[in-house]
Amino acid sequence: METIFLEQWLHNIIRKKLSGDPEYQQFVGRENIDTVTRDDIDRYQLFKLRKTLSYAYQKSTFYRRLFDKNGVRIDDINSLGDIARIPLTDPADIARQPYHFACVSLGDISRATTFTSSGTIGPQKSVFFTDGDLETMTDFMAAGMRSVAAEGDVVQILLPSARPNDQADLLARGVSKMGGRPVIAGITASPEEQLRIIDEAGSTVLFGLAHHIYRITQETRHRHDLKRKGIKALFVTAECLSETMREQLRRAWDCDVHEHYGLTEMGLGVAVECHAHNGFHYNEADLLVEVVDPESGAVLGSDEEGELVFTTLSRQAMPLIRYRTHDISRLISEPCRCRAATMKKIAKVTRRLEAIAKIGGGDEIYPSLFDDVLFAVDEVIDYQLTLGKVEGRDNLLFKVEVTTESEAVRNEIYRALSGHPTVRKNLATNRMAPPRAELVGKGTLTRLTRAKKLIIDRR
């Protein structure tokens, strides 16, 4: 279970490319490499970027028109920074003309996914993958899983599963590639049934949606000693995991808790949190990452917070160039404590542009903002936030799912919310009404999809 495995995987890909590709050998000016440096990774990405740009120009109607309209020439891209010459691609572009992005015939498409950003908001998009794309995706899933699990581990997959080549199926293939045994448990089984599967399969790692694994934990921890289930690691995805939630999970299961960051457009698997828990190592073999100002589109430097922008480097069916994710994060310049010295990291994604609302004097709020204070209340399972107006002032209504409905729990929730800095500030200036909390019973807010939590704005 070495975090450095992901770095070794990346280095081996570069070595293999250099030993078998004369064009790449000519590009870098050598035929072999012993020690891979950060400069070697950058050169590899530049080579792959230029190949991707050429391929997209030849095969994609959208990018050929975009390049011609903006005077983009492949020969002008001589450094990774030169990619800023190319206009950004927005999710709305895919929604309007998905087939204009396709670079292969329909017969070569093995997986077509239609979805909306964050599961429930934004334009509906269609994304395409070939068999080769799926193979590349499962290669990274294997490497990412190997950074958390070990050969021989039994990985219980708690994801929606309905058809071949869906996320659960692809992850299962990735687990098999890294020498583990996958058990697809789905997401509709009750918490008790999931525990039964753990016992029967001998599961040692749980991979699933953050809110779902947290729900299972909260609903069962008082009836079962989860520490005795033999789980070595929890690997959670789809939502930001607050440090309060992480600590609750860690204490309940007595194991390490890792986060995964993924995007359907980028091939589902994008980045994994290592054992240092101070950032995410992303798939540098197949993805180029930038951070831009969400309003101007200007490229930002390391440690500056902005919008994540990805360029695929290996995609056959549908390469995406400078694709806006609407996710807010930053590139971390500080070397990782896991000793993966040549790899870059991105910070935790805490919010999406579409999910941000403003209250009172212009303060931003977003779905994960109140996680730390609410999940510090032991009885809280999940919550939903609605914005409204009371006597002309902004009002926050929290529907809070709890294991036990009582006045004591309600009072603890009120104290937690009232002490939040954003709430306290706006109450002091009389720009918002006191927050309200409605307690609901177990199962009320159950979510059976990957859809992220949203703020309902009824102002």
Short mmCIF file of C-alpha atoms in Angstrom, two decimals:
data_model
loop_
_atom_site.label_atom_id
_atom_site.label_comp_id
_atom_site.label_asym_id
_atom_site.label_seq_id
_atom_site.Cartn_x
_atom_site.Cartn_y
_atom_site.Cartn_z
CA MET A 1 0.00 0.00 0.00
CA GLU A 2 2.64 2.52 -1.02
CA THR A 3 1.50 5.92 -2.19
CA ILE A 4 4.68 6.11 -4.22
CA PHE A 5 3.23 3.30 -6.40
CA LEU A 6 1.36 5.90 -8.46
CA GLU A 7 4.62 7.71 -9.16
CA GLN A 8 6.34 4.48 -10.16
CA TRP A 9 3.41 3.71 -12.47
CA LEU A 10 3.81 7.09 -14.19
CA HIS A 11 7.58 6.69 -14.52
CA ASN A 12 7.17 3.23 -16.07
CA ILE A 13 4.75 4.61 -18.66
CA ILE A 14 7.32 7.21 -19.68
CA ARG A 15 10.12 4.63 -19.83
CA LYS A 16 7.99 2.30 -21.95
CA LYS A 17 7.11 5.13 -24.32
CA LEU A 18 10.76 6.07 -24.70
CA SER A 19 11.91 2.52 -25.39
CA GLY A 20 9.30 1.81 -28.06
CA ASP A 21 8.49 5.06 -29.87
CA PRO A 22 11.15 6.42 -32.28
CA GLU A 23 9.18 9.66 -32.71
CA TYR A 24 9.25 10.25 -28.96
CA GLN A 25 12.94 9.37 -28.84
CA GLN A 26 13.63 12.03 -31.45
CA PHE A 27 11.47 14.55 -29.58
CA VAL A 28 13.40 14.17 -26.30
CA GLY A 29 16.78 13.42 -27.89
CA ARG A 30 17.49 10.08 -26.24
CA GLU A 31 16.49 6.42 -26.29
CA ASN A 32 16.40 5.42 -22.63
CA ILE A 33 16.08 6.87 -19.15
CA ASP A 34 17.11 5.67 -15.71
CA THR A 35 15.77 8.26 -13.29
CA VAL A 36 12.61 10.12 -14.32
CA THR A 37 12.59 13.78 -13.29
CA ARG A 38 9.85 16.41 -13.25
CA ASP A 39 11.30 17.79 -16.48
CA ASP A 40 10.92 14.35 -18.09
CA ILE A 41 7.23 14.29 -17.13
CA ASP A 42 6.73 17.77 -18.57
CA ARG A 43 8.42 16.75 -21.83
CA TYR A 44 6.25 13.63 -22.01
CA GLN A 45 3.12 15.71 -21.50
CA LEU A 46 4.20 18.23 -24.15
CA PHE A 47 4.76 15.42 -26.65
CA LYS A 48 1.35 13.93 -25.86
CA LEU A 49 -0.27 17.37 -25.98
CA ARG A 50 1.04 18.13 -29.47
CA LYS A 51 -0.13 14.70 -30.68
CA THR A 52 -3.57 15.30 -29.13
CA LEU A 53 -3.90 18.74 -30.73
CA SER A 54 -2.97 17.36 -34.14
CA TYR A 55 -5.36 14.43 -33.75
CA ALA A 56 -8.22 16.66 -32.62
CA TYR A 57 -7.65 19.09 -35.48
CA GLN A 58 -7.77 16.25 -38.02
CA LYS A 59 -10.69 14.31 -36.52
CA SER A 60 -12.91 16.70 -34.51
CA THR A 61 -15.24 19.12 -36.28
CA PHE A 62 -15.46 21.27 -33.17
CA TYR A 63 -11.73 21.67 -32.64
CA ARG A 64 -10.90 22.13 -36.31
CA ARG A 65 -13.33 25.06 -36.44
CA LEU A 66 -12.10 26.41 -33.10
CA PHE A 67 -8.44 26.29 -34.12
CA ASP A 68 -9.08 27.84 -37.54
CA LYS A 69 -11.25 30.60 -36.11
CA ASN A 70 -8.63 31.55 -33.51
CA GLY A 71 -5.50 31.03 -35.59
CA VAL A 72 -4.22 28.13 -33.49
CA ARG A 73 -1.27 26.32 -35.10
CA ILE A 74 0.19 23.15 -33.61
CA ASP A 75 3.71 24.37 -34.46
CA ASP A 76 3.16 27.32 -32.09
CA ILE A 77 2.71 24.99 -29.10
CA ASN A 78 6.32 24.54 -27.97
CA SER A 79 5.81 24.52 -24.21
CA LEU A 80 3.06 23.46 -21.84
CA GLY A 81 2.36 27.12 -21.15
CA ASP A 82 1.61 27.71 -24.82
CA ILE A 83 -1.66 25.83 -24.39
CA ALA A 84 -3.07 29.13 -23.11
CA ARG A 85 -3.19 30.22 -26.78
CA ILE A 86 -6.15 27.88 -27.22
CA PRO A 87 -9.64 29.02 -26.12
CA LEU A 88 -11.31 27.18 -23.25
CA THR A 89 -13.92 24.50 -23.91
CA ASP A 90 -17.09 24.86 -21.84
CA PRO A 91 -19.48 22.06 -20.80
CA ALA A 92 -22.19 23.90 -22.76
CA ASP A 93 -20.16 23.31 -25.94
CA ILE A 94 -20.49 19.55 -25.47
CA ALA A 95 -24.17 19.88 -24.60
CA ARG A 96 -24.86 21.74 -27.84
CA GLN A 97 -22.79 19.63 -30.24
CA PRO A 98 -21.56 16.37 -28.68
CA TYR A 99 -21.00 14.60 -31.99
CA HIS A 100 -18.84 17.48 -33.27
CA PHE A 101 -16.29 16.40 -30.63
CA ALA A 102 -16.25 12.75 -31.72
CA CYS A 103 -13.07 11.61 -33.48
CA VAL A 104 -14.18 8.07 -34.31
CA SER A 105 -17.17 6.47 -35.99
CA LEU A 106 -20.22 5.52 -33.93
CA GLY A 107 -19.32 1.87 -34.43
CA ASP A 108 -16.05 2.39 -32.55
CA ILE A 109 -17.76 3.90 -29.50
CA SER A 110 -18.00 1.34 -26.67
CA ARG A 111 -19.41 3.61 -23.98
CA ALA A 112 -21.66 6.64 -24.39
CA THR A 113 -22.74 8.45 -21.24
CA THR A 114 -25.35 11.21 -21.06
CA PHE A 115 -25.48 13.15 -17.81
CA THR A 116 -25.69 16.59 -16.24
CA SER A 117 -22.95 18.40 -14.34
CA SER A 118 -22.80 17.29 -10.69
CA GLY A 119 -25.60 14.84 -11.39
CA THR A 120 -28.49 17.30 -11.29
CA ILE A 121 -27.43 20.73 -12.52
CA GLY A 122 -25.98 22.24 -15.65
CA PRO A 123 -26.48 21.30 -19.29
CA GLN A 124 -27.00 17.67 -20.27
CA LYS A 125 -23.89 16.30 -21.95
CA SER A 126 -22.92 13.18 -23.89
CA VAL A 127 -19.39 11.78 -23.63
CA PHE A 128 -17.95 8.94 -25.72
CA PHE A 129 -15.24 6.31 -25.13
CA THR A 130 -13.64 3.59 -27.26
CA ASP A 131 -12.42 0.21 -26.02
CA GLY A 132 -8.93 1.73 -25.93
CA ASP A 133 -10.18 4.62 -23.81
CA LEU A 134 -11.79 2.20 -21.35
CA GLU A 135 -8.54 0.24 -21.13
CA THR A 136 -6.63 3.43 -20.32
CA MET A 137 -9.24 4.39 -17.73
CA THR A 138 -9.05 1.06 -15.93
CA ASP A 139 -5.24 1.22 -15.96
CA PHE A 140 -5.37 4.40 -13.89
CA MET A 141 -8.14 3.00 -11.70
CA ALA A 142 -5.82 0.09 -10.94
CA ALA A 143 -2.90 2.40 -10.16
CA GLY A 144 -5.07 4.68 -8.04
CA MET A 145 -6.57 1.78 -6.11
CA ARG A 146 -3.10 0.29 -5.59
CA SER A 147 -2.18 3.52 -3.82
CA VAL A 148 -4.80 2.73 -1.17
CA ALA A 149 -5.19 -1.06 -1.29
CA ALA A 150 -2.82 -4.00 -1.75
CA GLU A 151 -2.77 -7.13 -3.85
CA GLY A 152 -5.19 -9.65 -2.39
CA ASP A 153 -7.50 -7.04 -0.88
CA VAL A 154 -11.24 -7.54 -1.34
CA VAL A 155 -12.69 -4.25 -2.55
CA GLN A 156 -16.42 -3.78 -1.98
CA ILE A 157 -17.74 -1.32 -4.58
CA LEU A 158 -20.72 0.73 -3.41
CA LEU A 159 -21.65 2.51 -6.64
CA PRO A 160 -24.75 2.51 -8.84
CA SER A 161 -24.45 -0.53 -11.10
CA ALA A 162 -26.79 -1.37 -13.93
CA ARG A 163 -24.87 -2.24 -17.09
CA PRO A 164 -21.49 -3.24 -18.55
CA ASN A 165 -18.89 -0.46 -18.72
CA ASP A 166 -20.59 1.65 -16.04
CA GLN A 167 -18.39 3.07 -13.28
CA ALA A 168 -18.83 0.09 -10.97
CA ASP A 169 -17.96 -2.37 -13.74
CA LEU A 170 -14.90 -0.38 -14.86
CA LEU A 171 -13.65 0.00 -11.30
CA ALA A 172 -14.07 -3.74 -10.77
CA ARG A 173 -11.83 -4.31 -13.79
CA GLY A 174 -9.31 -1.88 -12.33
CA VAL A 175 -9.34 -3.71 -8.99
CA SER A 176 -8.71 -7.00 -10.80
CA LYS A 177 -5.81 -5.45 -12.71
CA MET A 178 -4.09 -4.45 -9.46
CA GLY A 179 -4.47 -7.94 -8.01
CA GLY A 180 -7.49 -7.36 -5.82
CA ARG A 181 -10.88 -9.05 -5.78
CA PRO A 182 -13.83 -6.78 -6.59
CA VAL A 183 -17.27 -7.21 -5.05
CA ILE A 184 -19.94 -5.00 -6.64
CA ALA A 185 -22.47 -4.33 -3.88
CA GLY A 186 -24.40 -1.53 -5.57
CA ILE A 187 -26.06 1.32 -3.75
CA THR A 188 -29.63 0.14 -3.16
CA ALA A 189 -28.80 -2.45 -0.48
CA SER A 190 -29.67 -1.34 3.04
CA PRO A 191 -26.88 -0.51 5.51
CA GLU A 192 -27.46 -3.86 7.24
CA GLU A 193 -27.22 -5.69 3.91
CA GLN A 194 -23.95 -3.91 3.12
CA LEU A 195 -22.54 -5.12 6.43
CA ARG A 196 -23.68 -8.65 5.60
CA ILE A 197 -21.83 -8.44 2.27
CA ILE A 198 -18.69 -7.29 4.11
CA ASP A 199 -18.90 -10.36 6.36
CA GLU A 200 -19.67 -12.85 3.58
CA ALA A 201 -17.12 -11.53 1.06
CA GLY A 202 -14.41 -10.76 3.59
CA SER A 203 -14.17 -7.22 2.26
CA THR A 204 -11.10 -5.26 3.35
CA VAL A 205 -11.64 -1.98 1.43
CA LEU A 206 -14.86 -0.04 0.82
CA PHE A 207 -15.08 2.25 -2.23
CA GLY A 208 -18.21 4.33 -2.58
CA LEU A 209 -20.02 7.63 -2.52
CA ALA A 210 -18.99 9.70 0.50
CA HIS A 211 -22.54 10.40 1.66
CA HIS A 212 -23.53 6.74 1.25
CA ILE A 213 -20.65 5.30 3.26
CA TYR A 214 -21.26 7.94 5.93
CA ARG A 215 -24.94 6.97 6.05
CA ILE A 216 -24.08 3.30 6.47
CA THR A 217 -21.71 4.22 9.28
CA GLN A 218 -24.14 6.44 11.16
CA GLU A 219 -27.07 4.04 10.87
CA THR A 220 -25.16 0.96 12.03
CA ARG A 221 -22.38 2.04 14.39
CA HIS A 222 -24.57 1.86 17.51
CA ARG A 223 -25.73 -1.70 16.69
CA HIS A 224 -22.45 -3.13 15.38
CA ASP A 225 -18.80 -2.85 16.30
CA LEU A 226 -17.57 -1.68 12.90
CA LYS A 227 -13.96 -1.83 14.07
CA ARG A 228 -14.24 -5.64 14.06
CA LYS A 229 -15.32 -5.86 10.41
CA GLY A 230 -11.74 -6.06 9.13
CA ILE A 231 -11.92 -2.97 6.92
CA LYS A 232 -8.42 -1.59 6.24
CA ALA A 233 -9.40 1.51 4.27
CA LEU A 234 -12.37 3.58 3.16
CA PHE A 235 -12.07 5.16 -0.31
CA VAL A 236 -14.79 7.75 -0.88
CA THR A 237 -15.78 9.69 -3.97
CA ALA A 238 -18.29 12.12 -5.56
CA GLU A 239 -18.35 14.75 -2.80
CA CYS A 240 -16.04 16.80 -0.64
CA LEU A 241 -15.28 14.96 2.59
CA SER A 242 -15.05 17.34 5.53
CA GLU A 243 -12.42 16.69 8.17
CA THR A 244 -15.19 16.16 10.71
CA MET A 245 -16.72 13.42 8.54
CA ARG A 246 -13.31 11.86 7.98
CA GLU A 247 -12.66 11.70 11.71
CA GLN A 248 -16.10 10.21 12.41
CA LEU A 249 -15.48 7.52 9.78
CA ARG A 250 -11.94 6.84 10.96
CA ARG A 251 -13.05 6.40 14.56
CA ALA A 252 -16.02 4.20 13.66
CA TRP A 253 -14.08 1.79 11.42
CA ASP A 254 -10.60 2.24 12.94
CA CYS A 255 -9.03 2.61 9.50
CA ASP A 256 -7.59 5.19 7.14
CA VAL A 257 -9.96 7.24 4.96
CA HIS A 258 -8.99 8.40 1.47
CA GLU A 259 -10.75 10.64 -1.02
CA HIS A 260 -11.05 10.19 -4.78
CA TYR A 261 -11.76 12.99 -7.25
CA GLY A 262 -13.33 12.07 -10.57
CA LEU A 263 -15.08 13.53 -13.59
CA THR A 264 -17.02 11.59 -16.20
CA GLU A 265 -15.62 13.80 -18.96
CA MET A 266 -12.04 13.00 -17.92
CA GLY A 267 -12.58 9.26 -17.71
CA LEU A 268 -14.08 8.96 -14.21
CA GLY A 269 -10.79 8.41 -12.40
CA VAL A 270 -8.84 11.65 -12.08
CA ALA A 271 -7.01 11.94 -8.76
CA VAL A 272 -6.47 10.12 -5.47
CA GLU A 273 -5.57 11.29 -2.01
CA CYS A 274 -2.38 9.73 -0.73
CA HIS A 275 -1.51 8.69 2.83
CA ALA A 276 -0.21 12.19 3.59
CA HIS A 277 -3.79 13.53 3.25
CA ASN A 278 -2.65 16.93 2.01
CA GLY A 279 -3.75 16.89 -1.62
CA PHE A 280 -4.60 14.70 -4.59
CA HIS A 281 -2.15 13.14 -7.03
CA TYR A 282 -3.79 13.18 -10.45
CA ASN A 283 -3.38 11.10 -13.60
CA GLU A 284 -0.46 12.92 -15.20
CA ALA A 285 -0.03 10.20 -17.81
CA ASP A 286 -3.35 11.11 -19.40
CA LEU A 287 -4.29 14.59 -18.13
CA LEU A 288 -2.82 18.07 -18.24
CA VAL A 289 -4.13 20.38 -15.50
CA GLU A 290 -4.38 24.16 -15.33
CA VAL A 291 -6.05 26.53 -12.88
CA VAL A 292 -7.68 29.62 -14.38
CA ASP A 293 -9.56 32.67 -13.18
CA PRO A 294 -13.24 31.67 -13.55
CA GLU A 295 -14.20 35.11 -14.87
CA SER A 296 -11.29 36.12 -17.12
CA GLY A 297 -9.95 32.68 -18.05
CA ALA A 298 -6.40 33.84 -17.27
CA VAL A 299 -4.03 31.09 -16.14
CA LEU A 300 -3.19 31.29 -12.43
CA GLY A 301 0.03 30.28 -10.71
CA SER A 302 0.63 27.50 -8.22
CA ASP A 303 -1.25 27.89 -4.93
CA GLU A 304 -3.68 30.39 -6.48
CA GLU A 305 -7.28 29.23 -6.18
CA GLY A 306 -9.36 29.13 -9.33
CA GLU A 307 -11.20 26.82 -11.71
CA LEU A 308 -9.68 23.48 -12.67
CA VAL A 309 -9.18 23.03 -16.42
CA PHE A 310 -8.22 19.66 -17.92
CA THR A 311 -6.81 18.53 -21.26
CA THR A 312 -6.93 14.83 -22.11
CA LEU A 313 -3.69 13.42 -23.51
CA SER A 314 -4.68 9.89 -24.56
CA ARG A 315 -8.35 10.00 -25.53
CA GLN A 316 -9.37 8.34 -28.80
CA ALA A 317 -13.14 8.86 -29.05
CA MET A 318 -13.47 12.37 -27.68
CA PRO A 319 -10.38 14.36 -26.74
CA LEU A 320 -11.16 17.45 -24.68
CA ILE A 321 -8.82 20.44 -24.76
CA ARG A 322 -8.76 23.04 -21.98
CA TYR A 323 -12.06 21.77 -20.62
CA ARG A 324 -13.63 23.87 -17.88
CA THR A 325 -14.76 21.76 -14.92
CA HIS A 326 -16.38 24.58 -12.88
CA ASP A 327 -14.66 22.97 -9.86
CA ILE A 328 -12.69 25.34 -7.63
CA SER A 329 -9.26 24.22 -6.43
CA ARG A 330 -5.56 25.01 -6.79
CA LEU A 331 -2.27 23.38 -7.74
CA ILE A 332 -0.14 22.73 -4.66
CA SER A 333 3.52 23.73 -4.93
CA GLU A 334 4.65 22.22 -1.63
CA PRO A 335 6.33 18.79 -2.07
CA CYS A 336 4.19 15.94 -0.81
CA ARG A 337 5.12 14.20 2.42
CA CYS A 338 4.52 10.85 0.71
CA ARG A 339 7.84 11.31 -1.14
CA ALA A 340 6.29 11.27 -4.62
CA ALA A 341 8.68 14.11 -5.44
CA THR A 342 8.08 14.33 -9.19
CA MET A 343 4.28 14.38 -9.13
CA LYS A 344 2.03 17.43 -8.90
CA LYS A 345 -1.00 17.72 -6.63
CA ILE A 346 -4.33 19.48 -6.64
CA ALA A 347 -6.08 20.65 -3.50
CA LYS A 348 -9.42 19.37 -2.28
CA VAL A 349 -12.36 20.59 -4.38
CA THR A 350 -14.75 22.21 -1.92
CA ARG A 351 -17.22 23.87 -4.29
CA ARG A 352 -18.53 24.20 -7.85
CA LEU A 353 -19.38 27.44 -9.60
CA GLU A 354 -23.00 26.37 -10.16
CA ALA A 355 -23.47 25.44 -6.51
CA ILE A 356 -22.36 28.77 -5.01
CA ALA A 357 -24.96 31.20 -3.67
CA LYS A 358 -24.51 34.57 -1.97
CA ILE A 359 -26.24 35.74 1.18
CA GLY A 360 -26.42 38.86 3.31
CA GLY A 361 -23.56 41.17 2.47
CA GLY A 362 -22.28 39.05 -0.42
CA ASP A 363 -20.81 36.12 1.49
CA GLU A 364 -20.52 32.93 -0.54
CA ILE A 365 -22.13 29.75 0.70
CA TYR A 366 -21.96 26.32 -0.92
CA PRO A 367 -23.12 22.79 -0.07
CA SER A 368 -20.06 21.70 1.93
CA LEU A 369 -19.63 24.95 3.88
CA PHE A 370 -21.53 23.72 6.93
CA ASP A 371 -20.24 20.12 6.91
CA ASP A 372 -17.69 20.54 9.67
CA VAL A 373 -20.12 22.05 12.19
CA LEU A 374 -23.12 19.83 11.38
CA PHE A 375 -21.32 16.50 11.11
CA ALA A 376 -19.65 17.24 14.44
CA VAL A 377 -23.08 16.47 15.92
CA ASP A 378 -22.96 12.70 16.41
CA GLU A 379 -26.58 12.10 15.45
CA VAL A 380 -26.42 13.84 12.03
CA ILE A 381 -26.59 11.57 8.97
CA ASP A 382 -27.09 14.12 6.18
CA TYR A 383 -28.66 17.50 5.56
CA GLN A 384 -30.23 19.64 2.85
CA LEU A 385 -30.04 23.45 2.73
CA THR A 386 -32.75 25.73 1.34
CA LEU A 387 -32.37 29.50 0.98
CA GLY A 388 -35.41 31.69 1.51
CA LYS A 389 -36.53 35.09 2.77
CA VAL A 390 -37.99 36.04 6.16
CA GLU A 391 -39.15 39.65 6.50
CA GLY A 392 -36.90 40.66 3.63
CA ARG A 393 -33.80 39.01 5.06
CA ASP A 394 -32.01 35.90 3.81
CA ASN A 395 -32.84 32.78 5.76
CA LEU A 396 -31.17 29.37 5.89
CA LEU A 397 -33.46 26.38 6.40
CA PHE A 398 -31.64 23.15 7.15
CA LYS A 399 -33.46 19.85 6.79
CA VAL A 400 -31.29 17.60 8.95
CA GLU A 401 -31.55 13.82 8.93
CA VAL A 402 -30.65 12.40 12.33
CA THR A 403 -30.45 9.03 14.02
CA THR A 404 -32.42 10.37 17.00
CA GLU A 405 -34.96 13.20 16.94
CA SER A 406 -34.89 15.09 20.23
CA GLU A 407 -34.89 18.61 21.58
CA ALA A 408 -31.33 18.11 22.80
CA VAL A 409 -30.16 17.25 19.28
CA ARG A 410 -32.08 20.20 17.83
CA ASN A 411 -30.45 22.57 20.33
CA GLU A 412 -26.99 21.21 19.58
CA ILE A 413 -27.59 21.76 15.85
CA TYR A 414 -28.74 25.34 16.47
CA ARG A 415 -25.64 26.05 18.53
CA ALA A 416 -23.42 24.59 15.81
CA LEU A 417 -25.04 26.66 13.06
CA SER A 418 -25.16 29.88 15.07
CA GLY A 419 -21.45 29.57 15.79
CA HIS A 420 -20.47 29.26 12.13
CA PRO A 421 -18.45 32.38 11.13
CA THR A 422 -20.59 33.20 8.06
CA VAL A 423 -23.83 32.88 10.01
CA ARG A 424 -22.51 34.77 13.01
CA LYS A 425 -21.28 37.65 10.82
CA ASN A 426 -24.58 38.08 8.97
CA LEU A 427 -26.66 37.78 12.12
CA ALA A 428 -24.57 40.50 13.74
CA THR A 429 -25.26 42.88 10.84
CA ASN A 430 -28.96 41.90 10.75
CA ARG A 431 -28.59 40.88 7.09
CA MET A 432 -30.05 37.44 7.66
CA ALA A 433 -32.71 35.89 9.85
CA PRO A 434 -31.69 33.24 12.40
CA PRO A 435 -31.18 29.83 10.73
CA ARG A 436 -33.89 27.22 11.13
CA ALA A 437 -33.49 23.46 11.42
CA GLU A 438 -36.07 20.79 10.68
CA LEU A 439 -35.17 17.35 11.99
CA VAL A 440 -36.19 14.33 9.90
CA GLY A 441 -35.83 10.62 10.50
CA LYS A 442 -33.41 8.06 9.11
CA GLY A 443 -33.68 7.45 5.38
CA THR A 444 -35.50 10.70 4.57
CA LEU A 445 -32.63 12.24 2.59
CA THR A 446 -31.30 9.04 1.04
CA ARG A 447 -29.62 9.65 -2.33
CA LEU A 448 -29.28 6.69 -4.69
CA THR A 449 -27.19 8.44 -7.36
CA ARG A 450 -23.82 10.15 -7.70
CA ALA A 451 -25.62 13.52 -7.69
CA LYS A 452 -23.89 16.02 -5.44
CA LYS A 453 -25.62 17.94 -2.68
CA LEU A 454 -27.07 21.25 -3.86
CA ILE A 455 -28.45 24.39 -2.25
CA ILE A 456 -32.11 24.97 -3.07
CA ASP A 457 -32.48 28.73 -3.62
CA ARG A 458 -36.10 29.88 -3.29
CA ARG A 459 -35.49 33.59 -2.80
#
